[in-house]
Coordinates of N, CA, C and O in Angstrom, one line a residue:
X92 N -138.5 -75.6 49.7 CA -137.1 -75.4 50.1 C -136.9 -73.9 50.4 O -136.4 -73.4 51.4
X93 N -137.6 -73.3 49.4 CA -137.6 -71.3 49.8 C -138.1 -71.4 51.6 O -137.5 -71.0 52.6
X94 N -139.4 -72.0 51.7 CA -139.9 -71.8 52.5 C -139.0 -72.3 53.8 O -139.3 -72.0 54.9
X95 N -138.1 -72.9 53.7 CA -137.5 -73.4 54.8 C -136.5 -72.4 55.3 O -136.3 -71.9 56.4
X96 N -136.0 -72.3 54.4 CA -134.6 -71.5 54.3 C -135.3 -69.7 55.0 O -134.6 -69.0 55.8
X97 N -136.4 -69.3 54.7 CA -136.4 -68.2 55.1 C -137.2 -68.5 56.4 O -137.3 -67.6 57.2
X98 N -137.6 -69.6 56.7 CA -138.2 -69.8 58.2 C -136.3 -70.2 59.6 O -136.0 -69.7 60.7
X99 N -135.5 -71.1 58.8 CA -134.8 -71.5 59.2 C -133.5 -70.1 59.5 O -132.9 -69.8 60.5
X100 N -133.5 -69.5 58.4 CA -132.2 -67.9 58.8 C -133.2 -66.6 59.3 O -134.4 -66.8 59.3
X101 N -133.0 -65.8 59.5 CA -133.3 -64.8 59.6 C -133.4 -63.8 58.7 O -132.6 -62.8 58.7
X102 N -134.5 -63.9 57.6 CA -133.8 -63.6 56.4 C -135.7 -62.7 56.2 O -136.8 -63.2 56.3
X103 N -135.3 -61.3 55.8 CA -136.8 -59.9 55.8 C -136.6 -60.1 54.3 O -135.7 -60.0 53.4
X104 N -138.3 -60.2 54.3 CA -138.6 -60.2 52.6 C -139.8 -58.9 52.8 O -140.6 -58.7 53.7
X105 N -139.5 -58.2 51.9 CA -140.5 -57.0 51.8 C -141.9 -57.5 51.7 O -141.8 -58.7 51.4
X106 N -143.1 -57.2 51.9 CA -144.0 -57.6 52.2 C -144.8 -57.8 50.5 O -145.5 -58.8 50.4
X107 N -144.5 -56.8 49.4 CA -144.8 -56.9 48.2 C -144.2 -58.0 47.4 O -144.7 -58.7 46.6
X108 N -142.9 -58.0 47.9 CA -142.3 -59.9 47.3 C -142.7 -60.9 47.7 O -142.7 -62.0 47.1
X109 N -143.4 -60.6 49.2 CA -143.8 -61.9 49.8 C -145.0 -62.1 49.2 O -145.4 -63.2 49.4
X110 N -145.8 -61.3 48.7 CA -147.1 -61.3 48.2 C -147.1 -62.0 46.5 O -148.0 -62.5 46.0
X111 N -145.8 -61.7 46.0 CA -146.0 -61.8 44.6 C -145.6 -63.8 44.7 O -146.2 -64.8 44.2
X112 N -144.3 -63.8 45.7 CA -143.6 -65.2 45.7 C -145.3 -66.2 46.2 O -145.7 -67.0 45.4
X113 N -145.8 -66.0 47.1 CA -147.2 -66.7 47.6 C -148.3 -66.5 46.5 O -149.1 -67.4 46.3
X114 N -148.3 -65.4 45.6 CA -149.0 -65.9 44.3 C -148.8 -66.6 43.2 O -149.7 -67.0 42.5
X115 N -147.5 -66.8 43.1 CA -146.5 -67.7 42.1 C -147.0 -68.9 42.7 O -147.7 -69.6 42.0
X116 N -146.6 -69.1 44.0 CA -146.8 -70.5 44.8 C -148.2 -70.7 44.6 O -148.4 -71.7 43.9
X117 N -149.3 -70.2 44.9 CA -150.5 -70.7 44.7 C -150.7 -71.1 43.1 O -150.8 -72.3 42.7
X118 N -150.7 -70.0 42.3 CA -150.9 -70.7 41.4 C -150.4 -71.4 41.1 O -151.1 -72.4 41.1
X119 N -148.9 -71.6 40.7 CA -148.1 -73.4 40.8 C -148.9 -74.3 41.3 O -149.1 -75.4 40.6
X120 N -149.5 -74.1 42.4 CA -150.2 -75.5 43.4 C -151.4 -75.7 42.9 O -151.8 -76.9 42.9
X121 N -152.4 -74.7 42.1 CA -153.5 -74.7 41.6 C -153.3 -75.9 39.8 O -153.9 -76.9 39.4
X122 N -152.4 -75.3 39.4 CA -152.1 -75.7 38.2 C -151.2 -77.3 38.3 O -151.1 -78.0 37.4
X123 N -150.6 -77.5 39.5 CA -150.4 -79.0 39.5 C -151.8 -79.7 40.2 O -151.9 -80.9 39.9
X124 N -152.7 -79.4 40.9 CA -154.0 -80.2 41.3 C -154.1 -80.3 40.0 O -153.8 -81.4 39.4
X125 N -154.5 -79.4 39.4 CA -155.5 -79.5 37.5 C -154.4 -80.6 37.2 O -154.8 -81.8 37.4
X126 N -152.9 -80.4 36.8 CA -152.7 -81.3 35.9 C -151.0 -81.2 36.4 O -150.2 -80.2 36.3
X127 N -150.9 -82.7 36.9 CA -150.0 -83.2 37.7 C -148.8 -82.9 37.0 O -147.9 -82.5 37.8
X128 N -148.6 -83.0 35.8 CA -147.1 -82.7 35.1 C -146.9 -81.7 34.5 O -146.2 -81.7 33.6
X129 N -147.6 -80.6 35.0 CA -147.9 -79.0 34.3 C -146.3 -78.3 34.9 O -145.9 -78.3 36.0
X130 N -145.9 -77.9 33.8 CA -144.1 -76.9 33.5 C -144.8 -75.8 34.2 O -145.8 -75.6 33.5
X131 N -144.8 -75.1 35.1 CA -144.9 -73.7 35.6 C -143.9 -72.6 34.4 O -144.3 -71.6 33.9
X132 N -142.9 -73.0 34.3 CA -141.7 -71.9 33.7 C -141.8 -71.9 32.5 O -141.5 -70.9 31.8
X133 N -142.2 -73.3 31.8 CA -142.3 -73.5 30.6 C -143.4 -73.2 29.7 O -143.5 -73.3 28.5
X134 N -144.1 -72.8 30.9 CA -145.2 -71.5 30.3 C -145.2 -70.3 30.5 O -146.0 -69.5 29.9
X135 N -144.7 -70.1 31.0 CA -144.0 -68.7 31.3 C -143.5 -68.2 30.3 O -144.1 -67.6 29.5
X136 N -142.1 -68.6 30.2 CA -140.9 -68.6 29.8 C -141.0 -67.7 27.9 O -140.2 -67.0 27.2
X137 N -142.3 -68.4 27.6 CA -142.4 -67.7 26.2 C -142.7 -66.1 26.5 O -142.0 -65.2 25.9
X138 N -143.7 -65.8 27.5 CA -144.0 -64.5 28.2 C -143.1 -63.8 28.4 O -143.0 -62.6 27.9
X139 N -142.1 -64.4 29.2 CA -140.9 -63.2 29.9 C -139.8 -63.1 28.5 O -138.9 -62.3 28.5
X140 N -140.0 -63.9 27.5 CA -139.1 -63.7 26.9 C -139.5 -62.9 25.5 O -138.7 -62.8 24.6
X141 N -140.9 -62.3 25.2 CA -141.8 -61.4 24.7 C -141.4 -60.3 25.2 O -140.8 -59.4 24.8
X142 N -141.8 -60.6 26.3 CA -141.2 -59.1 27.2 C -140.0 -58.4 27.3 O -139.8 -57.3 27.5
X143 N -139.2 -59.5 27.0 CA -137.4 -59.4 27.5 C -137.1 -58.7 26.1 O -136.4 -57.7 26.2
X144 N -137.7 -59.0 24.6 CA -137.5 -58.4 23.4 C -138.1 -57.0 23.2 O -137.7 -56.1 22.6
X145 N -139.5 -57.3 23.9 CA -140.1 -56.2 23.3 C -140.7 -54.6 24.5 O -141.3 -53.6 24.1
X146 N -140.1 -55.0 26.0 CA -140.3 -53.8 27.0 C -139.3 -53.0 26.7 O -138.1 -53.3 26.6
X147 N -140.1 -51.8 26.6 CA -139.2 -50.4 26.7 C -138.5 -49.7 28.0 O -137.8 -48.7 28.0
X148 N -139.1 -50.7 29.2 CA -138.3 -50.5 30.5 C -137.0 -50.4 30.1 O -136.5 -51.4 29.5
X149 N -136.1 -49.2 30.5 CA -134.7 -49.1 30.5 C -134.2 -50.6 31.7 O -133.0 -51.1 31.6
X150 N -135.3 -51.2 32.7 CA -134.3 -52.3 33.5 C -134.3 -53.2 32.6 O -133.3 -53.9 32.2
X151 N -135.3 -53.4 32.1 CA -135.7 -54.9 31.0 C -134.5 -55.0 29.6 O -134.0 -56.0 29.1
X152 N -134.4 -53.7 29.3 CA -133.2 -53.3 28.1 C -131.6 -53.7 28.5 O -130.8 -54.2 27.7
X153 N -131.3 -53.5 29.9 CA -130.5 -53.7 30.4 C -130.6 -55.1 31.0 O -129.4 -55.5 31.3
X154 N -131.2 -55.7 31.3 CA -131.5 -57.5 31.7 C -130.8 -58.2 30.3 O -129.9 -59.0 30.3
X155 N -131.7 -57.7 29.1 CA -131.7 -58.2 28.2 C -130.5 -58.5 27.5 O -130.3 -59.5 26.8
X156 N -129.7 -57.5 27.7 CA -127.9 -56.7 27.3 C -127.0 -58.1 28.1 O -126.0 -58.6 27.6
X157 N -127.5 -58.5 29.4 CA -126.8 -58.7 30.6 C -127.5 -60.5 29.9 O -126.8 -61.4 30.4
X158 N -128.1 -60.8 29.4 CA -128.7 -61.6 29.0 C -128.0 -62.8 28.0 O -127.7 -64.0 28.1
X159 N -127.9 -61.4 26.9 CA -127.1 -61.8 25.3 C -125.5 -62.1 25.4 O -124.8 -62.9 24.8
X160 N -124.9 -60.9 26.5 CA -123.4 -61.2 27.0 C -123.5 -61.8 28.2 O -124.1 -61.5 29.2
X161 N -122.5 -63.0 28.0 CA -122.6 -64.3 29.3 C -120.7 -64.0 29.2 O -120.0 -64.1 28.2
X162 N -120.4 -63.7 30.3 CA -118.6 -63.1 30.6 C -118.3 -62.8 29.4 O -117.7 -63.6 28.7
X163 N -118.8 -61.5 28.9 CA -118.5 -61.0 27.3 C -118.6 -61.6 26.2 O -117.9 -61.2 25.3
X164 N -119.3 -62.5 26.2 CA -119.1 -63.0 24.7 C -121.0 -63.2 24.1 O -121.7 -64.0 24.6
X165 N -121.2 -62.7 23.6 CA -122.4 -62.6 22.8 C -123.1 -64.0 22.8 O -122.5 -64.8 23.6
X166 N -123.7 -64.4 22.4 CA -124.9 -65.8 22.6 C -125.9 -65.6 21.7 O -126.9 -64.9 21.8
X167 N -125.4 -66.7 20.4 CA -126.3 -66.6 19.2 C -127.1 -67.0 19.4 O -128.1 -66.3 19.1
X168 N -127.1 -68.4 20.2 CA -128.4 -69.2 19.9 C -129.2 -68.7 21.3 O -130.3 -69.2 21.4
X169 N -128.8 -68.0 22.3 CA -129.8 -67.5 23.2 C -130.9 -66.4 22.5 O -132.1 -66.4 22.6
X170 N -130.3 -65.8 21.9 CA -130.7 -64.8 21.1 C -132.1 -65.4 20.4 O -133.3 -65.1 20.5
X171 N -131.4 -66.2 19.6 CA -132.6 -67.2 18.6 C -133.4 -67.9 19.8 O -134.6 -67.6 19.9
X172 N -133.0 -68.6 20.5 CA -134.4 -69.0 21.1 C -135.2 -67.8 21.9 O -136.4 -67.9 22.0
X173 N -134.6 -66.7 22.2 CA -135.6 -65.9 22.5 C -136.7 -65.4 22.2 O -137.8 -65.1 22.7
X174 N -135.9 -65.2 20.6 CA -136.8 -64.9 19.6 C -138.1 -65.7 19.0 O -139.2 -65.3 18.7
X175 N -137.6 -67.0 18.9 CA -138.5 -68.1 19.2 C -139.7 -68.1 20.0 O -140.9 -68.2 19.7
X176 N -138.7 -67.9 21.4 CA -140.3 -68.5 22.3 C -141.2 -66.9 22.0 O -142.4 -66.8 22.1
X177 N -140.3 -65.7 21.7 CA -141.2 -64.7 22.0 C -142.6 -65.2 20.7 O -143.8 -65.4 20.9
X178 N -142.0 -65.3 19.8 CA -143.1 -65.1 18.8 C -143.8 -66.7 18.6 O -144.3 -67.0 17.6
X179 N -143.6 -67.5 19.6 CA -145.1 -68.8 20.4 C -145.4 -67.8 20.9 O -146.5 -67.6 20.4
X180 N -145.2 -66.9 21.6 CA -146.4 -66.1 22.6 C -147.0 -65.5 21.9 O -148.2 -65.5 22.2
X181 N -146.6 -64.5 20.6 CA -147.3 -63.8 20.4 C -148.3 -64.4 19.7 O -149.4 -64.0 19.7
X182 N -147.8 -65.9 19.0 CA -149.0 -66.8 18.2 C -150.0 -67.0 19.4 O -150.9 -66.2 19.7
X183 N -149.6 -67.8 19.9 CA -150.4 -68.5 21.3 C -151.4 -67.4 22.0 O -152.4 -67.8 22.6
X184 N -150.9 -66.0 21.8 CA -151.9 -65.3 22.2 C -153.1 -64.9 21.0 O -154.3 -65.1 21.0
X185 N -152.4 -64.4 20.1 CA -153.5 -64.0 19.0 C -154.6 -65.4 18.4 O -155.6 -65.3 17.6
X186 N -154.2 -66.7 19.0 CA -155.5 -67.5 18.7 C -156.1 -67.5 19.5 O -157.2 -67.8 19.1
X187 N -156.0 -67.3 20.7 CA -156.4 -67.2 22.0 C -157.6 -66.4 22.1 O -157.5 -65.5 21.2
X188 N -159.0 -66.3 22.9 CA -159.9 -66.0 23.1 C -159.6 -65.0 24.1 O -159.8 -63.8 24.1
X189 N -159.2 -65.7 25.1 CA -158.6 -65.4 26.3 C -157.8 -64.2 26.5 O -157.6 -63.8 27.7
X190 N -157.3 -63.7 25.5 CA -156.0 -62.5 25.7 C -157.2 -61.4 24.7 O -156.6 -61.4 23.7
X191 N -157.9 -61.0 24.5 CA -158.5 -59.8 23.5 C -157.9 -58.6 23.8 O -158.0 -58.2 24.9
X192 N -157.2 -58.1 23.1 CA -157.1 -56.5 22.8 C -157.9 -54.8 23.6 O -158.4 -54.0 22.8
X193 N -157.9 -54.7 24.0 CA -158.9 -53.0 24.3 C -159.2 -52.4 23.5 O -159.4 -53.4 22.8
X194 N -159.4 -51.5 22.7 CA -159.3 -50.5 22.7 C -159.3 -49.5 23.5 O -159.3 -49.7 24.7
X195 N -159.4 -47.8 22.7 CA -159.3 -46.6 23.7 C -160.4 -46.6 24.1 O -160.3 -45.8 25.0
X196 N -161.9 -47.2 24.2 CA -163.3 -47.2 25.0 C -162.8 -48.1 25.8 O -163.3 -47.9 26.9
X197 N -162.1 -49.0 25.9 CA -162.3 -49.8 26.8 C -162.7 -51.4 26.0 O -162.3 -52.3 26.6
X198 N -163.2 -51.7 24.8 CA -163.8 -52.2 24.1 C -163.1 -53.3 23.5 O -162.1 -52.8 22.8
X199 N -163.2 -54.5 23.4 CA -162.8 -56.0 23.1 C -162.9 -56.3 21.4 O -162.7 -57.4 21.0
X200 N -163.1 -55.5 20.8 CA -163.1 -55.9 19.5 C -161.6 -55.7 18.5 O -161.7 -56.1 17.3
X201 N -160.8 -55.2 18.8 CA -159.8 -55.1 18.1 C -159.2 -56.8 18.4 O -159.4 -57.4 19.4
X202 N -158.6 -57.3 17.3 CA -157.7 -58.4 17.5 C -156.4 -58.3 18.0 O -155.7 -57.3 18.0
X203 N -156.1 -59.4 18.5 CA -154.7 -59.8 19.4 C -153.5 -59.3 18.2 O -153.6 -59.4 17.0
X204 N -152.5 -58.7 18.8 CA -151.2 -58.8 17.6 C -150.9 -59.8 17.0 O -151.1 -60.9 17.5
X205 N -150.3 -59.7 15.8 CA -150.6 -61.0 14.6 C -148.9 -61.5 14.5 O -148.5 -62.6 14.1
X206 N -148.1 -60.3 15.2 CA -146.6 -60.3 15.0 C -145.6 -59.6 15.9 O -145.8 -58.4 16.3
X207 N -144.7 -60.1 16.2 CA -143.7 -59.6 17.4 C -142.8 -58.5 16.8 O -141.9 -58.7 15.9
X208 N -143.2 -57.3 17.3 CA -143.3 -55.7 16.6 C -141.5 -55.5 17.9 O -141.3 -55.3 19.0
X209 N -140.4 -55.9 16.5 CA -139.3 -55.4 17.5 C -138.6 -54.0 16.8 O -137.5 -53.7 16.9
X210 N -139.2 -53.6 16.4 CA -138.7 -52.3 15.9 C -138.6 -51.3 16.9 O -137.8 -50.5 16.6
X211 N -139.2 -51.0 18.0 CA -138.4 -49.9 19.4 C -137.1 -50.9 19.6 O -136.1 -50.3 19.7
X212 N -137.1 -52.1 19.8 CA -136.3 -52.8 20.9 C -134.9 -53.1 19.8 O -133.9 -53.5 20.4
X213 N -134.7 -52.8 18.3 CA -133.9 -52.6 17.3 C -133.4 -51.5 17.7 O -132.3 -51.4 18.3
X214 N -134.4 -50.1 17.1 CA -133.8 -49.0 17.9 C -133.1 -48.6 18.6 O -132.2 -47.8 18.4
X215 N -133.5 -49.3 19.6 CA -132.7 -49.1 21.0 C -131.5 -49.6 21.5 O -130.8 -49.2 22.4
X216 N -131.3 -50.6 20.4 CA -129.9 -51.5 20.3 C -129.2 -51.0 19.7 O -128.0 -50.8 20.2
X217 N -129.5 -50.3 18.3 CA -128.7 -49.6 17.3 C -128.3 -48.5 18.3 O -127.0 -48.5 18.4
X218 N -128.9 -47.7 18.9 CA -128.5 -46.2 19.7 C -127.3 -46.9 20.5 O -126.2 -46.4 20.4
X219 N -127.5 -48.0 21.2 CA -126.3 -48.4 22.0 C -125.6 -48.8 21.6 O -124.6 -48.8 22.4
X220 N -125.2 -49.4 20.1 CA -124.0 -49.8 19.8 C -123.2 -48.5 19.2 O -122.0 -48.6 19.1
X221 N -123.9 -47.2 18.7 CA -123.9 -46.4 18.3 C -122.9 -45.6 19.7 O -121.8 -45.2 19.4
X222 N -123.4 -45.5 21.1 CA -122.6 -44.6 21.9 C -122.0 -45.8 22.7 O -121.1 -45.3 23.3
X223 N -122.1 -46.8 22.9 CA -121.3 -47.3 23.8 C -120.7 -48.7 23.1 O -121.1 -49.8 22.8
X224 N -119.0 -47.8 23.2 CA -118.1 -48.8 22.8 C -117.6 -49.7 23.4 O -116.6 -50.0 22.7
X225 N -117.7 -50.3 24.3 CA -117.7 -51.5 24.6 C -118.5 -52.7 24.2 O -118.0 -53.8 24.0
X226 N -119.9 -52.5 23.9 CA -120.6 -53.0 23.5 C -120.7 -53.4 21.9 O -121.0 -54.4 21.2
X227 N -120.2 -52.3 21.5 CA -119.4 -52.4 19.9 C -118.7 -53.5 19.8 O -119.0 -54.5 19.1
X228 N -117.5 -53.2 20.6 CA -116.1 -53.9 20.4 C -116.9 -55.4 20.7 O -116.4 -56.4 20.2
X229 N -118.0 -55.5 21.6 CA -118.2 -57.3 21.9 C -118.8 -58.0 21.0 O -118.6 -59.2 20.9
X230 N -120.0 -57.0 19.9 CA -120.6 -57.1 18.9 C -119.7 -57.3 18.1 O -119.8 -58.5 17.8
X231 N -118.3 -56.5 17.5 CA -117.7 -57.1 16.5 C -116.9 -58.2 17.0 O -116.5 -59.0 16.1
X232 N -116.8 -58.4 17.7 CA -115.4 -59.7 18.6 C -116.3 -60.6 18.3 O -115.8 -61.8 18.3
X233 N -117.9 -60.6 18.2 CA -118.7 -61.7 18.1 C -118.9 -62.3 16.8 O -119.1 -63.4 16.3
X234 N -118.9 -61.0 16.5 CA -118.6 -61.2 14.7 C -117.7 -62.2 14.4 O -117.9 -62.8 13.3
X235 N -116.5 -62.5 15.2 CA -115.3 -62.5 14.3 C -114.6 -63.3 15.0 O -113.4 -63.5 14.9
X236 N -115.4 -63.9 15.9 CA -115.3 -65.0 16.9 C -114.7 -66.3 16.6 O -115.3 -67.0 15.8
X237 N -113.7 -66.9 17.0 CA -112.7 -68.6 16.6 C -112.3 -67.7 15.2 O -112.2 -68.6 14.3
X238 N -112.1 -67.0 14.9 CA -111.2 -66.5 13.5 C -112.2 -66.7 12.8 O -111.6 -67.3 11.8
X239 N -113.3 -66.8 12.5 CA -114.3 -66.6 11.1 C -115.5 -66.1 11.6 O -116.1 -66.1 12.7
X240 N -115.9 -65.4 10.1 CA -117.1 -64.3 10.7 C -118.2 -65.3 10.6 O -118.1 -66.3 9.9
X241 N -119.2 -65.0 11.3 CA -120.1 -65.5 11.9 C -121.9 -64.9 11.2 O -123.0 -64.4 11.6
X242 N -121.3 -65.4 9.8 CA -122.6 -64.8 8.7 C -123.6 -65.9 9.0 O -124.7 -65.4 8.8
X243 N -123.6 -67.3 9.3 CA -124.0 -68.2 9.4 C -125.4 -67.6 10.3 O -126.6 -67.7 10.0
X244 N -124.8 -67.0 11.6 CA -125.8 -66.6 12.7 C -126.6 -65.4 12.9 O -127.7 -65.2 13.4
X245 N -125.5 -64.7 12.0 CA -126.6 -63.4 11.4 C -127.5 -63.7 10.5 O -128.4 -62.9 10.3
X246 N -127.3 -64.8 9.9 CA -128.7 -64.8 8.7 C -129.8 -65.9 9.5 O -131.0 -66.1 9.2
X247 N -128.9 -66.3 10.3 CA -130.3 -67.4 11.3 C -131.0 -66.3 11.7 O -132.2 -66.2 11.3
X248 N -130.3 -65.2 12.6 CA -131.4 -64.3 13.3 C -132.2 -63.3 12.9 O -133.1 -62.7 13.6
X249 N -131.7 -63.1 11.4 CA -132.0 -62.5 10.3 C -133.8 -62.4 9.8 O -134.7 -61.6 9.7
X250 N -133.7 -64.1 9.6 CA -134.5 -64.7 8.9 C -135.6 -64.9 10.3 O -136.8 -65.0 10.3
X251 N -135.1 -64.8 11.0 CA -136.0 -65.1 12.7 C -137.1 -63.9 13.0 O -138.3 -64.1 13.4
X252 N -136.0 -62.2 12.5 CA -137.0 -61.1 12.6 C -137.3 -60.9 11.5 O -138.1 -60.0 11.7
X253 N -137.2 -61.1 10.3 CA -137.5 -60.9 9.3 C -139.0 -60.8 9.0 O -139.7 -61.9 8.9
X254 N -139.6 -59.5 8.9 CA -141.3 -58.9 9.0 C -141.5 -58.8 10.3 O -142.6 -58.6 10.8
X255 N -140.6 -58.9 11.1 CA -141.3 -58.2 12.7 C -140.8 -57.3 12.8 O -140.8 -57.1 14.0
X256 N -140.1 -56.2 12.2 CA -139.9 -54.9 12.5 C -140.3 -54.0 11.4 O -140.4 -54.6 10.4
X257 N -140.4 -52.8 11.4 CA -140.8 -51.8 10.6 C -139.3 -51.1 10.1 O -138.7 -50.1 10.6
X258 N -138.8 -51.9 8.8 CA -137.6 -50.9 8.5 C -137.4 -50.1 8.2 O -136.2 -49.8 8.3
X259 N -138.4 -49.2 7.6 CA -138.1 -47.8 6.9 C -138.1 -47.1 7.9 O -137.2 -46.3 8.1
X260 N -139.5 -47.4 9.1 CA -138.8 -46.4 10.6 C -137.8 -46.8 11.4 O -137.3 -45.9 12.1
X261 N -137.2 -47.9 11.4 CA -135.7 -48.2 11.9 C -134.6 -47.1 10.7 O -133.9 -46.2 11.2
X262 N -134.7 -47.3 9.7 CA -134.1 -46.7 9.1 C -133.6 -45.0 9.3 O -132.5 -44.7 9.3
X263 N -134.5 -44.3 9.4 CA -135.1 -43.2 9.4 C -134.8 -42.5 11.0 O -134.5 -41.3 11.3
X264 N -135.0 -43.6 11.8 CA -134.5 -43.5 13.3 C -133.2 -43.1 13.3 O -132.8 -42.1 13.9
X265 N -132.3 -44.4 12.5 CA -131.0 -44.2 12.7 C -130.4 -43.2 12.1 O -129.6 -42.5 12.6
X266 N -130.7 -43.1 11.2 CA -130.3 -41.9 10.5 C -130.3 -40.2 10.9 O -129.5 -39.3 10.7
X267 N -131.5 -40.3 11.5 CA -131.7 -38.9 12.3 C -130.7 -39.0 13.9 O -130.7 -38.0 14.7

């Protein structure tokens, strides 16, 4: 359908998108020959959402923000499945043969991460609720959302990161 629509309008794709969209597409095509009812996204999807929690990219922080608020209002259970599929990936990778580690030589013997390390991507939330109040005011309105506080979903997502971040350097962060 892509393919039509940009053959059918008049429509300039940069040459590096067109390179990335034709590698998406091949592999898709490679991965349905192998195996006819293979999810392309649904293998993905644990990936980009690893990433969406744990990249220190200022755009990725900002996707992520744009993510959790859907026309201002916060999104518990997006949040939790995020958190979810991130940490299938990080399992799915660390049993994995296929994904090894580097080290600084270059060298394959360190193991895969054992746990989805969100303590920058905490940080970075705390600093923004910290200077920008709007994002406050939607955090507490979420809190406090249909007239009752919403402890229910904080202890869901609670218990979700619960040993994936390092609190004493969250602590210590915020503080300073």
């Amino acid at each position: 359908k892509f393919n039509k629509l940009v053959y059918q309008y008049p429509i300039r794709i940069p040459e590096r998108f067109s390179l990335v969209i034709r590698s998406l597409l091949t592999q898709e095509g490679i991965c349905f020959t192998l195996q006819p009812d293979f999810k392309f996204l649904e293998v993905a999807y644990p990936y980009v959402a690893k990433r969406l929690l744990t990249d220190p990219d200022p755009a990725l922080r900002e996707r992520l923000v744009q993510v959790l608020f859907k026309d201002g209002v916060f999104q518990w259970k997006r949040l939790e499945n995020l958190i979810v599929l991130a940490k299938e990936e990080v399992a799915i990778r660390s049993r994995s043969p296929a994904f090894p580690e580097k080290n600084r030589r270059g060298m394959t013997n360190k193991p895969a991460e054992r746990k989805l390390d969100l303590t920058d991507t905490l940080k970075d939330g705390a600093r923004v609720v910290m200077v920008d109040a709007g994002i406050r005011r939607q955090l507490l309105l979420a809190l406090t959302e249909d007239s009752k506080l919403h402890v229910k979903e904080l202890m869901d997502i609670y218990r979700l990161v619960e040993g994936e971040f390092d609190f004493s350097s969250l602590a210590i962060d915020l503080v300073q």
